[in-house]
Short mmCIF file of C-alpha atoms in Angstrom, two decimals:
data_model
loop_
_atom_site.label_atom_id
_atom_site.label_comp_id
_atom_site.label_asym_id
_atom_site.label_seq_id
_atom_site.Cartn_x
_atom_site.Cartn_y
_atom_site.Cartn_z
CA MET U 1 -37.44 -26.85 -12.27
CA GLN U 2 -35.79 -25.55 -9.09
CA TYR U 3 -32.78 -27.81 -9.69
CA LEU U 4 -32.40 -26.42 -13.18
CA LEU U 5 -32.57 -22.84 -11.89
CA ASN U 6 -30.00 -23.60 -9.18
CA PHE U 7 -27.77 -25.18 -11.79
CA LEU U 8 -28.07 -22.19 -14.11
CA ALA U 9 -27.53 -19.78 -11.20
CA ALA U 10 -24.34 -21.63 -10.27
CA ILE U 11 -23.08 -21.34 -13.84
CA GLY U 12 -24.01 -17.65 -13.89
CA ARG U 13 -22.17 -17.02 -10.63
CA SER U 14 -19.05 -18.76 -11.97
CA VAL U 15 -19.13 -16.75 -15.19
CA LEU U 16 -19.61 -13.49 -13.28
CA GLY U 17 -16.78 -14.44 -10.92
CA LEU U 18 -14.56 -15.19 -13.91
CA CYS U 19 -15.39 -11.85 -15.53
CA ARG U 20 -14.78 -10.03 -12.25
CA GLY U 21 -11.42 -11.78 -11.85
CA ALA U 22 -10.40 -11.06 -15.44
CA GLY U 23 -11.38 -7.41 -15.06
CA ALA U 24 -9.48 -7.07 -11.79
CA ILE U 25 -6.35 -8.63 -13.34
CA ALA U 26 -6.62 -6.37 -16.39
CA LEU U 27 -6.91 -3.24 -14.20
CA PHE U 28 -3.99 -4.46 -12.07
CA ALA U 29 -1.90 -4.96 -15.22
CA VAL U 30 -2.77 -1.52 -16.59
CA GLU U 31 -1.90 0.15 -13.28
CA GLY U 32 1.35 -1.83 -13.06
CA VAL U 33 2.40 -0.88 -16.59
CA SER U 34 1.39 2.76 -16.11
CA HIS U 35 3.93 3.00 -13.27
CA LEU U 36 6.69 1.96 -15.69
CA VAL U 37 6.41 5.26 -17.54
CA ARG U 38 5.99 7.55 -14.53
CA PRO U 39 8.87 8.41 -12.20
CA PRO U 40 10.30 7.53 -9.76
CA PHE U 41 11.86 4.44 -11.31
CA TYR U 42 13.57 1.66 -9.45
CA PRO U 43 16.36 0.32 -11.69
CA ARG U 44 17.90 -1.59 -8.78
CA LEU U 45 14.66 -3.53 -8.25
CA ILE U 46 14.26 -4.17 -11.98
CA GLY U 47 17.81 -5.52 -12.03
CA ARG U 48 17.19 -7.72 -9.00
CA ALA U 49 14.01 -9.21 -10.52
CA PHE U 50 15.79 -9.64 -13.86
CA VAL U 51 18.63 -11.61 -12.27
CA GLU U 52 16.12 -13.66 -10.28
CA ILE U 53 14.26 -14.63 -13.44
CA ALA U 54 16.98 -14.84 -16.09
CA TYR U 55 20.02 -16.05 -14.17
CA PHE U 56 18.55 -18.26 -11.50
CA SER U 57 16.09 -19.95 -13.88
CA LEU U 58 18.89 -20.78 -16.30
CA PRO U 59 19.72 -24.28 -14.96
CA VAL U 60 16.14 -25.55 -14.93
CA VAL U 61 15.29 -24.05 -18.33
CA SER U 62 18.54 -25.35 -19.85
CA LEU U 63 17.98 -28.90 -18.63
CA THR U 64 14.40 -28.84 -19.86
CA ALA U 65 15.50 -27.61 -23.30
CA VAL U 66 18.33 -30.14 -23.74
CA PHE U 67 16.18 -33.12 -22.83
CA THR U 68 13.27 -31.86 -24.92
CA GLY U 69 15.56 -31.55 -27.96
CA MET U 70 16.90 -35.04 -27.35
CA VAL U 71 13.46 -36.60 -27.01
CA LEU U 72 12.20 -34.70 -30.04
CA ALA U 73 15.03 -36.04 -32.21
CA LEU U 74 14.37 -39.60 -31.06
CA GLN U 75 10.61 -39.40 -31.50
CA SER U 76 10.64 -37.69 -34.87
CA TYR U 77 13.26 -40.11 -36.16
CA SER U 78 11.22 -43.14 -35.14
CA GLY U 79 8.05 -41.61 -36.60
CA PHE U 80 9.52 -40.30 -39.85
CA SER U 81 11.54 -43.42 -40.56
CA ARG U 82 8.23 -45.19 -41.22
CA PHE U 83 7.90 -43.28 -44.47
CA GLY U 84 11.55 -42.64 -45.21
CA ALA U 85 11.63 -39.01 -44.10
CA GLU U 86 14.46 -39.32 -41.55
CA SER U 87 16.23 -36.34 -43.09
CA ALA U 88 13.51 -34.04 -41.75
CA VAL U 89 14.54 -34.71 -38.14
CA ALA U 90 16.76 -31.62 -37.83
CA ASN U 91 14.05 -29.38 -39.30
CA VAL U 92 11.37 -30.75 -37.04
CA VAL U 93 13.56 -30.31 -33.99
CA VAL U 94 14.51 -26.72 -34.74
CA LEU U 95 11.00 -25.62 -35.75
CA SER U 96 9.35 -27.29 -32.75
CA ILE U 97 11.87 -25.83 -30.34
CA THR U 98 11.98 -22.26 -31.65
CA ARG U 99 8.31 -21.85 -32.41
CA GLU U 100 6.67 -23.78 -29.59
CA LEU U 101 8.54 -25.83 -27.08
CA GLY U 102 11.24 -23.30 -26.22
CA PRO U 103 8.89 -20.52 -25.12
CA VAL U 104 6.14 -22.78 -23.76
CA LEU U 105 8.34 -25.10 -21.69
CA ALA U 106 10.53 -22.23 -20.47
CA GLY U 107 7.32 -20.35 -19.63
CA LEU U 108 5.94 -23.26 -17.64
CA MET U 109 9.23 -23.76 -15.80
CA VAL U 110 9.45 -20.05 -14.98
CA ALA U 111 5.79 -20.08 -13.91
CA GLY U 112 6.68 -22.75 -11.35
CA ARG U 113 9.80 -20.99 -10.11
CA ILE U 114 9.12 -17.29 -10.45
CA GLY U 115 5.31 -17.11 -10.35
CA ALA U 116 5.38 -19.02 -7.05
CA SER U 117 8.24 -16.99 -5.64
CA PHE U 118 6.68 -13.61 -6.53
CA ALA U 119 3.30 -14.64 -5.10
CA ALA U 120 4.87 -15.95 -1.89
CA GLU U 121 7.10 -12.91 -1.37
CA ILE U 122 4.47 -10.27 -2.11
CA GLY U 123 1.79 -12.30 -0.30
CA THR U 124 3.94 -12.49 2.83
CA MET U 125 4.54 -8.76 2.60
CA ARG U 126 0.77 -8.25 2.41
CA VAL U 127 -0.08 -10.38 5.46
CA THR U 128 2.75 -8.90 7.55
CA ASP U 129 1.70 -5.27 6.84
CA GLN U 130 4.84 -4.57 4.80
CA ILE U 131 2.74 -3.35 1.85
CA ASP U 132 0.86 -0.94 4.15
CA ALA U 133 4.24 0.12 5.52
CA LEU U 134 5.38 1.01 1.99
CA THR U 135 2.38 3.32 1.61
CA THR U 136 3.12 5.05 4.91
CA LEU U 137 6.71 5.52 3.71
CA SER U 138 5.47 7.52 0.70
CA THR U 139 6.19 4.65 -1.70
CA ASN U 140 3.53 3.33 -4.03
CA PRO U 141 3.51 -0.46 -3.59
CA MET U 142 2.41 -1.03 -7.20
CA LYS U 143 5.34 1.02 -8.44
CA TYR U 144 7.83 -0.53 -6.02
CA LEU U 145 6.76 -4.16 -6.03
CA VAL U 146 4.79 -4.86 -9.19
CA ALA U 147 6.06 -2.63 -12.03
CA PRO U 148 9.74 -3.73 -11.80
CA ARG U 149 8.71 -7.38 -11.80
CA LEU U 150 6.46 -6.96 -14.85
CA LEU U 151 9.24 -5.29 -16.84
CA ALA U 152 11.87 -7.80 -15.72
CA GLY U 153 9.56 -10.69 -16.68
CA ALA U 154 8.99 -9.34 -20.19
CA LEU U 155 12.72 -8.67 -20.71
CA ALA U 156 14.24 -11.76 -19.11
CA MET U 157 12.12 -14.47 -20.69
CA PRO U 158 13.24 -13.85 -24.31
CA LEU U 159 16.85 -14.19 -23.16
CA LEU U 160 16.05 -17.47 -21.45
CA VAL U 161 14.31 -18.67 -24.59
CA VAL U 162 17.32 -17.82 -26.77
CA VAL U 163 19.34 -20.10 -24.50
CA ALA U 164 16.58 -22.73 -24.55
CA ASP U 165 16.46 -22.60 -28.38
CA ILE U 166 20.20 -23.12 -28.71
CA LEU U 167 20.37 -25.88 -26.11
CA GLY U 168 17.26 -27.61 -27.48
CA VAL U 169 18.79 -27.73 -30.97
CA MET U 170 22.05 -28.97 -29.46
CA GLY U 171 20.14 -31.71 -27.64
CA GLY U 172 18.68 -32.84 -30.97
CA TRP U 173 22.11 -32.61 -32.61
CA LEU U 174 23.63 -34.72 -29.83
CA ILE U 175 21.15 -37.56 -30.34
CA GLY U 176 21.16 -37.10 -34.13
CA THR U 177 24.92 -37.48 -34.41
CA ALA U 178 25.63 -39.86 -31.53
CA LYS U 179 22.73 -42.25 -31.92
CA LEU U 180 20.86 -41.76 -35.17
CA GLY U 181 23.83 -41.66 -37.52
CA PHE U 182 23.55 -38.10 -38.89
CA GLY U 183 26.73 -36.28 -39.85
CA SER U 184 27.43 -33.31 -37.59
CA ALA U 185 27.77 -30.78 -40.42
CA SER U 186 24.78 -32.01 -42.39
CA TYR U 187 22.58 -31.97 -39.27
CA LEU U 188 23.55 -28.38 -38.49
CA ASN U 189 23.18 -27.42 -42.16
CA SER U 190 19.63 -28.70 -42.35
CA THR U 191 18.88 -26.98 -39.07
CA LEU U 192 20.04 -23.59 -40.30
CA ASN U 193 18.85 -23.90 -43.91
CA PHE U 194 15.22 -24.39 -43.00
CA LEU U 195 15.13 -21.93 -40.16
CA GLU U 196 13.50 -18.58 -40.95
CA PRO U 197 13.83 -15.43 -38.85
CA MET U 198 10.09 -15.47 -38.14
CA ASP U 199 10.41 -18.86 -36.42
CA VAL U 200 12.75 -17.41 -33.85
CA ILE U 201 11.09 -14.00 -33.61
CA SER U 202 7.64 -15.48 -32.98
CA GLY U 203 9.13 -17.60 -30.19
CA LEU U 204 10.77 -14.58 -28.60
CA VAL U 205 7.58 -12.50 -28.76
CA LYS U 206 5.76 -15.39 -27.10
CA ALA U 207 8.50 -15.50 -24.47
CA ALA U 208 8.09 -11.79 -23.68
CA VAL U 209 4.31 -12.22 -23.34
CA PHE U 210 4.69 -15.31 -21.15
CA GLY U 211 7.31 -13.61 -18.97
CA PHE U 212 5.01 -10.64 -18.42
CA LEU U 213 2.13 -13.00 -17.70
CA VAL U 214 4.02 -15.04 -15.12
CA ALA U 215 5.18 -11.89 -13.32
CA LEU U 216 1.65 -10.45 -13.51
CA MET U 217 -0.09 -13.51 -12.08
CA GLY U 218 2.52 -13.95 -9.34
CA SER U 219 2.28 -10.29 -8.36
CA TYR U 220 -1.53 -10.12 -8.61
CA HIS U 221 -2.22 -13.16 -6.48
CA GLY U 222 0.43 -12.21 -3.93
CA TYR U 223 -0.79 -8.60 -3.73
CA ASN U 224 -4.36 -9.71 -3.09
CA SER U 225 -3.63 -12.54 -0.69
CA LYS U 226 -5.46 -12.60 2.62
CA GLY U 227 -5.47 -14.54 5.83
CA GLY U 228 -1.95 -15.45 6.91
CA ALA U 229 0.09 -18.46 5.88
CA GLN U 230 -2.86 -20.27 4.34
CA GLY U 231 -3.68 -17.24 2.20
CA VAL U 232 -0.10 -17.01 0.97
CA GLY U 233 -0.16 -20.74 0.12
CA ALA U 234 -3.40 -20.31 -1.82
CA ALA U 235 -1.97 -17.27 -3.65
CA THR U 236 1.10 -19.26 -4.65
CA THR U 237 -0.97 -22.13 -6.01
CA ALA U 238 -3.29 -19.75 -7.87
CA ALA U 239 -0.32 -17.92 -9.39
CA VAL U 240 1.28 -21.08 -10.78
CA VAL U 241 -1.96 -22.67 -12.00
CA SER U 242 -3.36 -19.53 -13.61
CA SER U 243 -0.11 -18.55 -15.33
CA SER U 244 0.40 -22.10 -16.64
CA ILE U 245 -3.10 -22.24 -18.11
CA LEU U 246 -2.82 -18.74 -19.56
CA ILE U 247 0.54 -19.59 -21.16
CA LEU U 248 -1.00 -22.56 -22.96
CA ALA U 249 -4.10 -20.62 -24.01
CA LEU U 250 -2.18 -17.55 -25.18
CA ASP U 251 0.29 -19.79 -27.00
CA TYR U 252 -2.57 -20.86 -29.25
CA VAL U 253 -3.71 -17.27 -29.78
CA LEU U 254 -0.21 -16.05 -30.62
CA THR U 255 0.46 -18.99 -32.94
CA GLU U 256 -2.78 -18.19 -34.73
CA MET U 257 -1.69 -14.56 -35.07
CA PHE U 258 1.77 -15.39 -36.41
CA PHE U 259 1.21 -18.37 -38.63
CA SER U 260 -2.39 -18.59 -39.80
CA ARG U 261 -2.78 -17.61 -43.42
CA MET Y 1 -21.26 7.73 27.61
CA SER Y 2 -20.98 10.78 25.38
CA SER Y 3 -17.56 11.78 24.13
CA THR Y 4 -16.16 14.91 25.70
CA LEU Y 5 -14.70 16.67 22.68
CA PRO Y 6 -13.10 20.08 23.19
CA PRO Y 7 -15.19 22.97 21.95
CA ALA Y 8 -14.61 24.31 18.45
CA SER Y 9 -13.06 27.45 19.92
CA ALA Y 10 -10.09 25.43 21.18
CA GLY Y 11 -8.45 25.96 17.76
CA THR Y 12 -8.10 23.67 14.79
CA PRO Y 13 -7.13 20.23 16.01
CA LYS Y 14 -4.21 18.46 14.33
CA ILE Y 15 -6.50 15.56 13.52
CA ARG Y 16 -10.27 15.74 13.47
CA LEU Y 17 -12.55 12.79 12.76
CA ARG Y 18 -16.28 13.24 12.34
CA GLY Y 19 -18.88 10.54 11.77
CA LEU Y 20 -16.36 8.00 10.46
CA LYS Y 21 -18.12 4.83 9.32
CA LYS Y 22 -16.81 1.61 7.83
CA THR Y 23 -18.51 -1.70 7.23
CA PHE Y 24 -16.80 -4.90 6.09
CA GLY Y 25 -19.42 -7.20 4.55
CA THR Y 26 -22.15 -7.24 7.18
CA LYS Y 27 -19.87 -6.25 10.05
CA LYS Y 28 -20.13 -2.61 11.08
CA VAL Y 29 -16.63 -1.82 12.35
CA LEU Y 30 -16.82 1.98 12.65
CA ASP Y 31 -20.19 3.44 13.50
CA GLY Y 32 -19.62 7.18 13.54
CA VAL Y 33 -16.25 7.84 15.16
CA ASP Y 34 -15.78 11.46 16.35
CA LEU Y 35 -12.33 12.33 17.67
CA ASP Y 36 -10.10 15.39 18.00
CA VAL Y 37 -6.36 15.19 18.54
CA GLN Y 38 -4.65 18.46 19.42
CA ALA Y 39 -1.23 19.34 18.05
CA GLY Y 40 1.65 18.07 20.17
CA GLN Y 41 -0.69 15.83 22.13
CA GLY Y 42 -0.16 12.16 22.89
CA MET Y 43 -3.52 10.53 22.18
CA VAL Y 44 -4.09 6.92 23.16
CA ILE Y 45 -7.04 5.07 21.66
CA LEU Y 46 -8.14 2.17 23.84
CA GLY Y 47 -10.44 -0.64 22.93
CA GLY Y 48 -10.82 -4.38 22.85
CA SER Y 49 -10.02 -6.62 19.93
CA GLY Y 50 -12.31 -5.87 17.01
CA SER Y 51 -13.52 -2.58 18.49
CA GLY Y 52 -12.38 -0.63 15.43
CA LYS Y 53 -9.23 1.09 16.70
CA SER Y 54 -6.93 -0.31 13.99
CA VAL Y 55 -9.44 0.55 11.27
CA THR Y 56 -9.62 4.10 12.67
CA ILE Y 57 -5.92 4.75 12.29
CA LYS Y 58 -5.70 2.90 8.98
CA SER Y 59 -8.44 5.22 7.74
CA ILE Y 60 -6.45 8.28 8.83
CA LEU Y 61 -3.35 6.87 7.12
CA GLY Y 62 -5.27 6.35 3.87
CA LEU Y 63 -4.84 2.56 3.97
CA ILE Y 64 -8.60 2.04 4.26
CA GLN Y 65 -11.26 4.15 2.56
CA PRO Y 66 -14.08 4.85 5.05
CA ASP Y 67 -17.69 4.56 3.86
CA ALA Y 68 -18.75 7.88 5.39
CA GLY Y 69 -17.49 10.72 7.54
CA THR Y 70 -14.64 13.21 7.36
CA ILE Y 71 -10.98 13.13 8.32
CA GLU Y 72 -9.20 16.46 8.64
CA ILE Y 73 -5.52 16.99 9.27
CA ASP Y 74 -4.56 20.59 10.04
CA GLY Y 75 -8.08 21.54 8.96
CA ARG Y 76 -7.76 19.96 5.49
CA ASP Y 77 -10.08 17.19 4.41
CA VAL Y 78 -7.76 14.31 3.53
CA LEU Y 79 -10.42 12.13 1.90
CA SER Y 80 -10.87 14.64 -0.92
CA MET Y 81 -7.13 14.96 -1.58
CA ASN Y 82 -5.68 13.74 -4.87
CA ARG Y 83 -2.86 11.20 -4.89
CA ARG Y 84 -0.09 13.79 -4.99
CA GLU Y 85 -1.50 15.73 -2.05
CA ARG Y 86 -2.01 12.50 -0.14
CA GLU Y 87 1.60 11.45 -0.76
CA ALA Y 88 2.79 14.89 0.37
CA LEU Y 89 0.75 14.45 3.53
CA ASN Y 90 2.20 10.97 4.11
CA ASP Y 91 5.66 12.58 4.04
CA ARG Y 92 4.77 14.24 7.33
CA ILE Y 93 3.47 11.05 8.93
CA GLY Y 94 5.35 8.19 10.59
CA MET Y 95 3.92 4.83 11.59
CA LEU Y 96 5.12 2.05 13.86
CA PHE Y 97 3.26 -1.15 12.98
CA GLN Y 98 2.26 -3.76 15.53
CA ASN Y 99 4.75 -6.34 14.28
CA ALA Y 100 7.15 -3.60 13.11
CA ALA Y 101 6.51 -4.62 9.43
CA LEU Y 102 10.19 -4.29 8.57
CA PHE Y 103 11.13 -5.15 4.98
CA ASP Y 104 12.85 -8.49 5.38
CA SER Y 105 14.48 -8.26 1.95
CA LEU Y 106 16.49 -5.22 3.08
CA PRO Y 107 19.14 -4.82 5.78
CA VAL Y 108 18.23 -2.82 8.87
CA TRP Y 109 20.01 0.37 7.73
CA GLU Y 110 18.02 0.43 4.48
CA ASN Y 111 14.81 -0.10 6.44
CA VAL Y 112 15.61 2.84 8.71
CA CYS Y 113 16.47 5.19 5.83
CA PHE Y 114 13.87 3.76 3.42
CA LYS Y 115 11.85 6.95 3.04
CA LEU Y 116 14.93 9.17 2.77
CA LEU Y 117 16.34 6.87 0.07
CA ALA Y 118 13.02 6.54 -1.76
CA GLN Y 119 12.75 10.32 -1.97
CA LYS Y 120 16.42 10.65 -2.89
CA ARG Y 121 16.95 12.97 0.07
CA ILE Y 122 20.14 11.09 0.89
CA THR Y 123 22.70 9.00 -1.01
CA ARG Y 124 23.11 5.32 -0.24
CA ALA Y 125 26.65 5.96 1.03
CA LYS Y 126 25.44 8.57 3.53
CA ALA Y 127 22.34 6.58 4.47
CA ARG Y 128 24.40 3.98 6.37
CA ASP Y 129 25.85 6.62 8.72
CA LYS Y 130 22.49 8.35 9.04
CA ALA Y 131 20.85 5.03 9.94
CA GLY Y 132 23.52 4.50 12.60
CA GLU Y 133 22.68 7.88 14.15
CA ILE Y 134 18.95 7.16 14.20
CA LEU Y 135 19.51 3.67 15.60
CA ASN Y 136 21.53 5.24 18.42
CA GLN Y 137 18.52 7.44 19.23
CA VAL Y 138 16.43 4.32 19.86
CA GLY Y 139 19.13 2.69 21.96
CA LEU Y 140 20.62 0.41 19.33
CA ASP Y 141 24.21 0.15 18.24
CA GLY Y 142 24.94 1.35 14.72
CA SER Y 143 26.35 -2.09 13.85
CA VAL Y 144 22.79 -3.48 14.02
CA GLY Y 145 22.30 -1.68 10.69
CA ASP Y 146 24.10 -4.42 8.79
CA LEU Y 147 21.86 -7.20 10.14
CA SER Y 148 18.74 -8.52 8.48
CA PRO Y 149 15.43 -7.85 10.32
CA SER Y 150 14.95 -11.60 10.80
CA GLU Y 151 18.11 -11.71 12.93
CA LEU Y 152 16.63 -9.28 15.49
CA SER Y 153 14.59 -10.01 18.62
CA GLY Y 154 11.02 -8.68 18.90
CA GLY Y 155 12.13 -5.72 21.03
CA MET Y 156 14.92 -4.82 18.62
CA GLN Y 157 12.52 -5.04 15.67
CA LYS Y 158 10.17 -2.62 17.43
CA ARG Y 159 13.05 -0.23 18.03
CA VAL Y 160 14.11 -0.43 14.37
CA GLY Y 161 10.45 0.16 13.42
CA LEU Y 162 10.47 3.23 15.69
CA ALA Y 163 13.74 4.40 14.10
CA ARG Y 164 12.15 4.05 10.65
CA ALA Y 165 9.06 5.97 11.80
CA ILE Y 166 11.07 8.93 13.14
CA ALA Y 167 13.78 8.98 10.42
CA THR Y 168 12.10 11.73 8.41
CA GLN Y 169 11.16 13.76 11.51
CA PRO Y 170 7.40 13.54 10.96
CA ASP Y 171 4.99 15.79 12.78
CA ILE Y 172 2.39 13.06 13.30
CA ILE Y 173 3.34 9.55 14.40
CA PHE Y 174 1.02 6.57 14.78
CA PHE Y 175 1.82 3.65 17.03
CA ASP Y 176 -0.12 0.40 16.59
CA GLU Y 177 0.08 -1.67 19.77
CA PRO Y 178 3.69 -0.68 20.44
CA THR Y 179 4.18 -3.03 23.40
CA THR Y 180 2.26 -6.09 22.23
CA GLY Y 181 4.37 -9.24 22.31
CA LEU Y 182 7.10 -7.69 24.46
CA ASP Y 183 8.02 -8.48 28.06
CA PRO Y 184 6.97 -5.77 30.57
CA ILE Y 185 10.47 -4.33 30.92
CA MET Y 186 11.02 -4.11 27.16
CA GLY Y 187 7.51 -2.65 26.87
CA ALA Y 188 8.49 0.10 29.33
CA VAL Y 189 11.74 0.69 27.40
CA ILE Y 190 9.83 1.08 24.12
CA ASP Y 191 7.31 3.40 25.78
CA GLY Y 192 10.16 5.53 27.16
CA LEU Y 193 11.75 5.73 23.70
CA ILE Y 194 8.42 6.68 22.15
CA VAL Y 195 7.87 9.48 24.67
CA ASP Y 196 11.45 10.76 24.21
CA CYS Y 197 11.32 10.67 20.41
CA VAL Y 198 7.89 12.29 20.20
CA LYS Y 199 8.92 15.03 22.66
CA LYS Y 200 12.17 15.69 20.79
CA LEU Y 201 10.31 16.01 17.47
CA GLY Y 202 7.46 17.99 18.99
CA ALA Y 203 5.17 15.60 17.11
CA THR Y 204 1.56 14.65 17.62
CA ALA Y 205 1.33 10.98 18.58
CA VAL Y 206 -1.66 8.70 18.18
CA SER Y 207 -1.31 5.25 19.70
CA ILE Y 208 -3.68 2.35 19.88
CA THR Y 209 -3.23 -0.13 22.66
CA HIS Y 210 -4.97 -2.32 25.18
CA ASP Y 211 -1.99 -2.23 27.54
CA MET Y 212 -3.06 0.10 30.37
CA ALA Y 213 0.43 0.65 31.78
CA SER Y 214 1.62 1.62 28.32
CA ALA Y 215 -1.39 3.90 27.77
CA ARG Y 216 -0.63 5.86 30.96
CA ARG Y 217 3.05 6.15 30.03
CA ILE Y 218 2.69 7.36 26.45
CA GLY Y 219 -0.65 9.18 26.51
CA ASP Y 220 -1.66 12.66 27.59
CA THR Y 221 -5.24 12.05 26.53
CA ALA Y 222 -7.05 8.76 26.11
CA ALA Y 223 -10.14 7.83 24.13
CA MET Y 224 -12.08 4.62 24.49
CA ILE Y 225 -13.62 3.04 21.40
CA HIS Y 226 -16.33 0.44 21.77
CA LYS Y 227 -18.46 -1.10 19.04
CA GLY Y 228 -17.17 1.41 16.50
CA ARG Y 229 -17.85 4.58 18.51
CA ILE Y 230 -15.78 6.74 20.83
CA VAL Y 231 -17.50 6.33 24.20
CA TRP Y 232 -15.15 8.41 26.36
CA THR Y 233 -12.23 10.80 26.14
CA GLY Y 234 -10.24 12.17 29.05
CA PRO Y 235 -6.82 12.44 30.63
CA ALA Y 236 -4.77 9.24 30.30
CA ALA Y 237 -3.56 9.62 33.89
CA THR Y 238 -7.07 8.99 35.21
CA LEU Y 239 -7.46 5.61 33.48
CA GLY Y 240 -8.88 3.08 35.95
CA ASP Y 241 -10.57 5.83 37.93
CA THR Y 242 -12.49 7.79 35.36
CA GLY Y 243 -15.98 7.34 36.71
CA ASN Y 244 -17.01 5.84 33.36
CA ALA Y 245 -18.03 2.25 34.09
CA MET Y 246 -17.01 1.01 30.66
CA VAL Y 247 -13.54 2.56 30.73
CA ASP Y 248 -12.91 1.54 34.31
CA GLN Y 249 -13.93 -2.06 33.62
CA PHE Y 250 -11.58 -2.13 30.62
CA ALA Y 251 -8.72 -0.45 32.50
CA ARG Y 252 -8.99 -2.83 35.44
CA GLY Y 253 -9.53 -5.87 33.23
CA GLU Y 254 -12.71 -6.97 35.03
CA ARG Y 255 -14.98 -9.69 33.64
CA GLU Y 256 -18.17 -8.15 35.01
CA GLY Y 257 -19.38 -4.80 33.78
CA PRO Y 258 -21.06 -3.01 30.90
CA ILE Y 259 -18.67 -4.56 28.34
CA SER Y 260 -19.60 -8.19 27.82
CA MET Y 261 -17.50 -10.61 25.85
CA GLU Y 262 -19.54 -12.53 23.36
CA LEU Y 263 -18.45 -16.00 24.37
CA ARG Y 264 -20.37 -19.17 23.59
CA LYS Y 265 -20.97 -21.19 26.78
#
């Protein structure tokens, strides 16, 4: 009986901890966003975070998108050829990339790069008293450190995903024309003919949500890090893991919202 | 062992703490701190590691919310202030952190003029020259302004931290272990700069330290904190010969005495 109670207590503690964590993150997000509409604003910092996310993540997101498009073309061709539906390859590639793989893979890549970097930078500022120093210099740390990153994340990710969409489709086109025997024009025609605005728009909305999420988790874990180098390391890990899981979970929720009938 | 606070008739102190308490988990860090700091005075708070001196000044700065007690600055209760009033108060306060806490993403000149820039009291173009002037006041060449904080030695970082603290000409300045980690000569240089800057500004200075030589140099008055309470206040010049066994043991760095280190044997 005691074992059962201990077991249930452990589950209860975990659930309470989860709720506490979720509540703390939600309050952190609300406070961060509220600073975006109250002056002073820091356009220079928003610009810096935007460049950090959009420009410096471009190589890794581009490579991911190209190879994903290439693999997708190969896989769908080999699968669909079993029942003579090879012509659907271009459609499958473009729908998969714009609706799902573009935003999700770009989100995961950015989670690794930017979530980790935000958590490490803000975490180091926390453990070296730089965040306290901001307060003593009449600067709200949430407004200075967190709000610009949240906005930059939500704005930069859709741009990255536009690039990922284009390069992913081009990756599929490359394999389709060079290896699978499709004509260049007919491949591009089928790509564009079956594509609907909602496919792209839903992907871009997902991207904005994922970008915000990555910036939020990086900032939150960095801001609340404790205990020197080890604390910063733990914050970095937590930022990447939590944002990756949340991206995948929210992807389902958003897909359900956009496409369930 | 009782604190020797000036009588109420001595006028409103610049900073007045009464019954300040703070507990972290099960550890009682502040257990009723009472302290008065008069305007224009150099107050040095002494105490061993973990005695509560850092928490005391972080409470005054609004970085830590105490569990109980009052903090008054110029007779106004700061704990009941709203955010705007608190920020206005922070405008009049400077702080030199123990490890300088310079922003390593910004060059030195932007660190020095951070508050002026944040409040748009100066343009970025003028801030460079202004930073050069302030750096000169702390014995650094203006060209240091273009370096990154990570390129500076510990002593230079402290001086840049001091420059940042005095840039807005505050009327209260806090110094957290200003000489820790510096060689004795650099420690004396920093102390001299602190005394000069504070005198020039006519500011009230509150320092925490466990460096006795530094305490005598920068303090007019000293207070000893032990186990979260102020156990003595008196002139800093008498440190080491105060007649209070606890303070004298601490000032002389003696192993035997009323303060016992909790070491496992």
